[in-house]
Short mmCIF file of C-alpha atoms and ligand atoms in Angstrom, two decimals:
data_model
loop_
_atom_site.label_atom_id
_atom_site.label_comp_id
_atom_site.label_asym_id
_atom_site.label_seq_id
_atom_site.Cartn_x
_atom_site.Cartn_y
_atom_site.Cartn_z
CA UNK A 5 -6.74 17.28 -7.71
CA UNK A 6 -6.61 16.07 -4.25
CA UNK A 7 -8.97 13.29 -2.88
CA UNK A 8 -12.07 14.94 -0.86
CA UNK A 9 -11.45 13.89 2.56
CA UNK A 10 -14.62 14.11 5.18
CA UNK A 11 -14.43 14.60 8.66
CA UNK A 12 -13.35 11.56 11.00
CA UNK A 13 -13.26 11.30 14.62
CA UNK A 14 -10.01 10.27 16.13
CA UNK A 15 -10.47 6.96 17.34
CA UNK A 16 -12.32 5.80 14.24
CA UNK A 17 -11.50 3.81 11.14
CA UNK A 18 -12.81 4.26 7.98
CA UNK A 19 -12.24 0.65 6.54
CA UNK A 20 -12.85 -0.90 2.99
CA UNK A 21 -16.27 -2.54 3.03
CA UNK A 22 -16.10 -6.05 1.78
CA UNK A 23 -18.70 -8.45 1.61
CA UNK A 24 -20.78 -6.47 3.90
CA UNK A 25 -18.26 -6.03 6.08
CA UNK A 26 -14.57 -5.01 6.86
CA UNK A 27 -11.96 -5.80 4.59
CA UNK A 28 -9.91 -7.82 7.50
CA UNK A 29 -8.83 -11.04 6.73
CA UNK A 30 -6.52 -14.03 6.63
CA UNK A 31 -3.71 -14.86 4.27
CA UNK A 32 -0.01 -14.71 3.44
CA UNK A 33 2.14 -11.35 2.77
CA UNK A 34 2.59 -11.55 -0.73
CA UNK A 35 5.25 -8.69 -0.62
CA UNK A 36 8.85 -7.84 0.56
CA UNK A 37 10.49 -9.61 3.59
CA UNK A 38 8.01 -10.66 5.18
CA UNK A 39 6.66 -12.48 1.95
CA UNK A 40 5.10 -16.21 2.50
CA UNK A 41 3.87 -15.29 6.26
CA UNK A 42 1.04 -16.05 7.60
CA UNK A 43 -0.79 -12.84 8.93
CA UNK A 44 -3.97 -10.86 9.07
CA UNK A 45 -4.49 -7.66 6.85
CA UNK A 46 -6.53 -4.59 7.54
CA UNK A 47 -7.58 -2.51 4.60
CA UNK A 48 -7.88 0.82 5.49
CA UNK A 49 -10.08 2.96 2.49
CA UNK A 50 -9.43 6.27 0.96
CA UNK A 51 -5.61 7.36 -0.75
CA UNK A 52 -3.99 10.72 -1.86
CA UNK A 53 -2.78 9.72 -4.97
CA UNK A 54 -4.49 7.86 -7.99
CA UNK A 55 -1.73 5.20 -9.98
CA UNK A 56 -3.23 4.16 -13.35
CA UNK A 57 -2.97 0.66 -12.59
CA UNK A 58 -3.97 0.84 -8.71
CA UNK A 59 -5.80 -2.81 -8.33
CA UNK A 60 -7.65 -1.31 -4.91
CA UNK A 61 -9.25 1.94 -6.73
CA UNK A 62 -12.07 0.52 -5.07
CA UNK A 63 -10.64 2.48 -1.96
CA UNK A 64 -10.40 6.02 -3.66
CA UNK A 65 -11.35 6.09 -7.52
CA UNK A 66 -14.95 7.57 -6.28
CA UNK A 67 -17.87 8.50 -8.82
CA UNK A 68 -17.31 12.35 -9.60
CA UNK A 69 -13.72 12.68 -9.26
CA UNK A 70 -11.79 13.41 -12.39
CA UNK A 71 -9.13 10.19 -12.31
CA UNK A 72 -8.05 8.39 -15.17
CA UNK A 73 -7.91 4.46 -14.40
CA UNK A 74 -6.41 1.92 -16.91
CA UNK A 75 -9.56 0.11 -16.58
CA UNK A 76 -11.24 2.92 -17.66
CA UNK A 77 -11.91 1.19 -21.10
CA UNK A 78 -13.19 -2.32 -20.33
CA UNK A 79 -17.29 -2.88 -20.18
CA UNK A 80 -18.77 -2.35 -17.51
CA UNK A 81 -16.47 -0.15 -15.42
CA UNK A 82 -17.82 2.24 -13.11
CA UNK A 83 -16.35 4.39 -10.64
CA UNK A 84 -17.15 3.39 -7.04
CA UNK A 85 -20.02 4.83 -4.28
CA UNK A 86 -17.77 6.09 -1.30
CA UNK A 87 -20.69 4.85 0.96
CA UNK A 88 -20.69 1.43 -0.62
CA UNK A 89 -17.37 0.97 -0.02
CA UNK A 90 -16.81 2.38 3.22
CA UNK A 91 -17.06 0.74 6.92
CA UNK A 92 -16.85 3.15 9.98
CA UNK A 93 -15.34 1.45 12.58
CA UNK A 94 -14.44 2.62 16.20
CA UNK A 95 -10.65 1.75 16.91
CA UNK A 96 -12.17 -1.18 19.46
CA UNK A 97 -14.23 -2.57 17.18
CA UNK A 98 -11.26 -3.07 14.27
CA UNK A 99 -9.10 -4.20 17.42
CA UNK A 100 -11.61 -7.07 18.55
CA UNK A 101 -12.35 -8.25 14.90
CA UNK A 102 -8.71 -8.89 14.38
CA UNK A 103 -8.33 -10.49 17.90
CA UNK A 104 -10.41 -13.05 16.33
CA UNK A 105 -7.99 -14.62 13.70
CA UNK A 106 -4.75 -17.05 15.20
CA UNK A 107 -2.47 -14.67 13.47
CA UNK A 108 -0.42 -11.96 15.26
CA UNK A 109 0.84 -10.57 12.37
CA UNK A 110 -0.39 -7.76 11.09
CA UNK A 111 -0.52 -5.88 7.75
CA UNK A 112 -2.44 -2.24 7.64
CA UNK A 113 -2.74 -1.71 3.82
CA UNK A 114 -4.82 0.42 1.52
CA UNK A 115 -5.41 2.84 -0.08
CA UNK A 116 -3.07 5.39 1.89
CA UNK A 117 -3.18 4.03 5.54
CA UNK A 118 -1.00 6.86 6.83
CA UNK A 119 -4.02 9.57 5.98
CA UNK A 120 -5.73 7.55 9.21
CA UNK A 121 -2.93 8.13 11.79
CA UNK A 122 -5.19 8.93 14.83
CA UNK A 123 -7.33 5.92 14.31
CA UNK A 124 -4.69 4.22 13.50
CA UNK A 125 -2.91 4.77 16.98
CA UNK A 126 -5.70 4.33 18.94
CA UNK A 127 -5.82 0.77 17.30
CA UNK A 128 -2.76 -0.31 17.64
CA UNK A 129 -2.71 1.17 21.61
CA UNK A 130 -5.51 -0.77 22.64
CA UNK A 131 -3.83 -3.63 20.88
CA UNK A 132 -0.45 -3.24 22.63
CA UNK A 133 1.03 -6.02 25.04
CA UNK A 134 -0.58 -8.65 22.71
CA UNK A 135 2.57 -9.26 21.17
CA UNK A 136 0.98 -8.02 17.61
CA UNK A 137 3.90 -7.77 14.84
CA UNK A 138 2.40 -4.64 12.65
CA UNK A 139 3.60 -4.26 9.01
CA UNK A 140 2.25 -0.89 7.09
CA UNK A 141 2.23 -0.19 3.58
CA UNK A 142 2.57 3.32 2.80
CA UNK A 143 3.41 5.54 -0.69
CA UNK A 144 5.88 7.22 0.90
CA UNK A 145 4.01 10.73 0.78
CA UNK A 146 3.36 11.22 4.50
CA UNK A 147 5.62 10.33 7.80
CA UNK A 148 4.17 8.78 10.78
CA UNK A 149 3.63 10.61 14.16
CA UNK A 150 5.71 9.70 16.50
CA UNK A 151 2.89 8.40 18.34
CA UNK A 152 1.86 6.24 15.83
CA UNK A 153 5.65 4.93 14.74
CA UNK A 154 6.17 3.35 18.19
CA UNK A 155 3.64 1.12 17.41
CA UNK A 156 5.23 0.21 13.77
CA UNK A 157 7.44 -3.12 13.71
CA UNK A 158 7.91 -2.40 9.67
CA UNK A 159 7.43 -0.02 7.06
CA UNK A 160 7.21 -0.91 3.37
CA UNK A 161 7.19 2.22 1.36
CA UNK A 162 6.45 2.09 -2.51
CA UNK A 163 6.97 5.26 -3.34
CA UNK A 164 4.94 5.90 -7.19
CA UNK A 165 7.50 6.23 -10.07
CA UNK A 166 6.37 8.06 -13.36
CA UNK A 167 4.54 5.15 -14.63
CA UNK A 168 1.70 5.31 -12.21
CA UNK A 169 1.01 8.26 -13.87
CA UNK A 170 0.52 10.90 -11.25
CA UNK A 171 2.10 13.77 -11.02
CA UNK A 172 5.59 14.64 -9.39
CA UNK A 173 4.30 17.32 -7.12
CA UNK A 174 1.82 14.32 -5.62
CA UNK A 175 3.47 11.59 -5.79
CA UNK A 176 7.05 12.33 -4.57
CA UNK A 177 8.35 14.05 -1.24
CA UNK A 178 11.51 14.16 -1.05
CA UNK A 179 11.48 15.03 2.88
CA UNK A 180 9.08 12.10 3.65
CA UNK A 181 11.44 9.70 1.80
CA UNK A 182 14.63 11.24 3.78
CA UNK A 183 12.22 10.46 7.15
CA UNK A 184 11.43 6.76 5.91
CA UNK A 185 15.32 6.34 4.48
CA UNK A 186 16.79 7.20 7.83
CA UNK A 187 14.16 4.92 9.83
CA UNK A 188 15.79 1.69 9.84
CA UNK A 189 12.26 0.15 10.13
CA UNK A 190 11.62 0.94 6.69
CA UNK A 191 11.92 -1.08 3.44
CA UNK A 192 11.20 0.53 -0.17
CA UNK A 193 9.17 -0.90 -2.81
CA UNK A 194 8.66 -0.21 -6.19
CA UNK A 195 6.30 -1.04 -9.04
CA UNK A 196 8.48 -1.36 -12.34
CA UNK A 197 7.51 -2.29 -15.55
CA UNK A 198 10.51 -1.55 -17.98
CA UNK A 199 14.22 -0.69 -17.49
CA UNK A 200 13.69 2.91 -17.46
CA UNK A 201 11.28 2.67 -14.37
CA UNK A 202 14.48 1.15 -12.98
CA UNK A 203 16.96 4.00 -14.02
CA UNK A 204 14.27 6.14 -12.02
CA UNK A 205 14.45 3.86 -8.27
CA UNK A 206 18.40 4.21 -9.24
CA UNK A 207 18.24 7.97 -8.84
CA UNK A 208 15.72 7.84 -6.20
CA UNK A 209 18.19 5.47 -4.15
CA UNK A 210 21.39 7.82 -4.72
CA UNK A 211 19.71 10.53 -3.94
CA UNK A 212 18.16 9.53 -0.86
CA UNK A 213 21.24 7.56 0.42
CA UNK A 214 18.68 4.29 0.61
CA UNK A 215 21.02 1.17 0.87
CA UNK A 216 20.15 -1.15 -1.86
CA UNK A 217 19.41 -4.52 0.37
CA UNK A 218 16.40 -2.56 1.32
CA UNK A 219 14.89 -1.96 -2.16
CA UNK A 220 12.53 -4.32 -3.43
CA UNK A 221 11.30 -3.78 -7.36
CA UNK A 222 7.91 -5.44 -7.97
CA UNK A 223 6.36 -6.05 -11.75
CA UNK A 224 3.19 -4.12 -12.61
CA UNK A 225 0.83 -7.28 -12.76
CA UNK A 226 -2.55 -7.71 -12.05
CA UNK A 227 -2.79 -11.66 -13.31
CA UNK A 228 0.04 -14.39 -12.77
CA UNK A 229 0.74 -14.31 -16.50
CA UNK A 230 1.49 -10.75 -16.51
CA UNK A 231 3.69 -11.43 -13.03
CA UNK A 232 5.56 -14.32 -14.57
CA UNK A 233 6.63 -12.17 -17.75
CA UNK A 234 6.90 -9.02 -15.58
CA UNK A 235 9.86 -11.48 -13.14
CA UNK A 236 11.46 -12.50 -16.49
CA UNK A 237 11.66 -9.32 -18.00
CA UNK A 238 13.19 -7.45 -14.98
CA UNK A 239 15.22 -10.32 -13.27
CA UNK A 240 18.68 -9.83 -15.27
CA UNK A 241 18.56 -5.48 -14.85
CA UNK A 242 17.54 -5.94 -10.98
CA UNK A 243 20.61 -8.57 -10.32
CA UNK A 244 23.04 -6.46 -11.90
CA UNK A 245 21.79 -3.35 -9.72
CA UNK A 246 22.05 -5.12 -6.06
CA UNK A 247 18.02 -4.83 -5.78
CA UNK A 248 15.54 -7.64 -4.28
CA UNK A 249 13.42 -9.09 -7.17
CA UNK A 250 10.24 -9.30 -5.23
CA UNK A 251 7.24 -11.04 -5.66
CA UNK A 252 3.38 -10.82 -5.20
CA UNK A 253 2.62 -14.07 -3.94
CA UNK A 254 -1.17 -12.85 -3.64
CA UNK A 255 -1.00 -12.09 -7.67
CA UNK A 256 0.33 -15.58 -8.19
CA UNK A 257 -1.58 -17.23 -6.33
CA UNK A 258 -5.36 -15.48 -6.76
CA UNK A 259 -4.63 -12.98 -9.31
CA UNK A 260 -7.10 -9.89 -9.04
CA UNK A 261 -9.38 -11.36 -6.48
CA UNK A 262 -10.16 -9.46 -2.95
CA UNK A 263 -9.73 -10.41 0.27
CA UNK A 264 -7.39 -13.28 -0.34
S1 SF4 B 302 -0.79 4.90 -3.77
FE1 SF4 B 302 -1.37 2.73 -3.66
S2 SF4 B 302 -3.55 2.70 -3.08
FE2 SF4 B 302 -3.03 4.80 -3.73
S3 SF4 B 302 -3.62 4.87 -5.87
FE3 SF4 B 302 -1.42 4.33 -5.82
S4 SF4 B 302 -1.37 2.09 -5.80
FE4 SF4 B 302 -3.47 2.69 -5.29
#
């Protein structure tokens, strides 16, 4: 089943709401090759797929929809109010809030970021000529307009292996990782928690041609004891296969919190 989407005008945002406000803030990319810098991240709400271990299904596991979520089980779990934990923005607005921080790095996140390409743009044009560096994480199911990618200094792509639990027909598109594989802008991420996940990016790599200095594996973790172990397990079967052992700096150093 595919997320309900609502209507959205083009140079609008719909942002997750945080502390009253929009999830924009401060801190270090915990991720890929950018990972330790300083920059500013925009969480954009709402995704078309639904991982069993997603730690922001606060952006898309909404009350009435039929998803399964690991967290399903512990007390006190609810699924989320989209109006709670939406902001609508106008493009301008997102654009002055993050004009605000020293950084002039930034990292659009989510949720699915790409399913807001038209806000998206009109961001990111009425930020241009501020010499803005602009990371976006993306699942690898949809490719950028080209009005959008000129805007784009870096891709990461995590494209959602069998353990996330969705399936195939959602979660991989082969013609949308042959777009991001031949965009040398692009990096590729993936969530792994045992060898076989790893056997899986190996096919996913030969198949797609994707040169192996731009595949990052991450552990499934969710606390920095789970990260740890998840770094010890993998290290040895990611060293002998050419991949970058990557971290989640934000998991070691805050665990599950938001907006850190
Ligand atoms: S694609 Fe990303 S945001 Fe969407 S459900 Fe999976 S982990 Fe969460």
């Amino acid at each position: 089943m595919r997320q309900p989407v609502d209507r959205q005008s083009d140079d609008q945002l719909v942002v997750a709401r945080w502390q009253g406000g929009p999830e924009i803030f401060a801190s270090f990319q915990g991720e890929g090759r950018h990972a330790g810098q300083p920059c500013v991240f925009l969480r954009l709400s709402r995704c078309n797929l639904y991982c069993v271990w997603c730690d922001t299904d606060y952006t898309w596991n909404w009350v009435g929809t039929p998803f399964v979520h690991r967290r399903d089980q512990e007390p006190g779990y609810r699924k989320y109010d989209p109006v709670e934990e939406t902001v609508r923005m106008p493009a301008a607005a997102v654009a002055e809030t993050l004009r605000r921080f020293p950084q002039r790095h930034l990292v659009i996140t989510g949720g699915e970021p790409l399913l807001q390409q038209a806000g998206l743009t009109a961001l990111l044009g009425a930020l241009a000529g501020e010499s803005w560096f602009v990371e976006v994480e993306t699942n690898g199911t949809i490719v950028p307009v080209p009005q959008l990618d000129r805007w784009i200094s870096q891709y990461n792509v995590s494209p959602k292996l069998e353990n996330s639990q969705v399936p195939l027909r959602l979660r991989y598109r082969p013609d949308v990782i042959d777009a991001f594989a031949a965009n040398p802008k692009a990096d590729f991420k993936f969530v792994a928690e045992s060898e076989a996940d790893l056997e899986e990016v190996d096919r996913l790599v030969e198949q797609h041609r994707i040169a192996r200095d731009r595949v990052w594996i991450m552990p499934q973790a969710m606390t920095p004891k789970e990260l740890s172990a998840g770094k010890a397990k993998l290290a040895q079967p990611v060293a002998r296969r050419g991949y970058h052992l990557g971290d989640r700096l934000h998991v070691a150093l805050f665990g599950a919190k938001r907006g850190v």
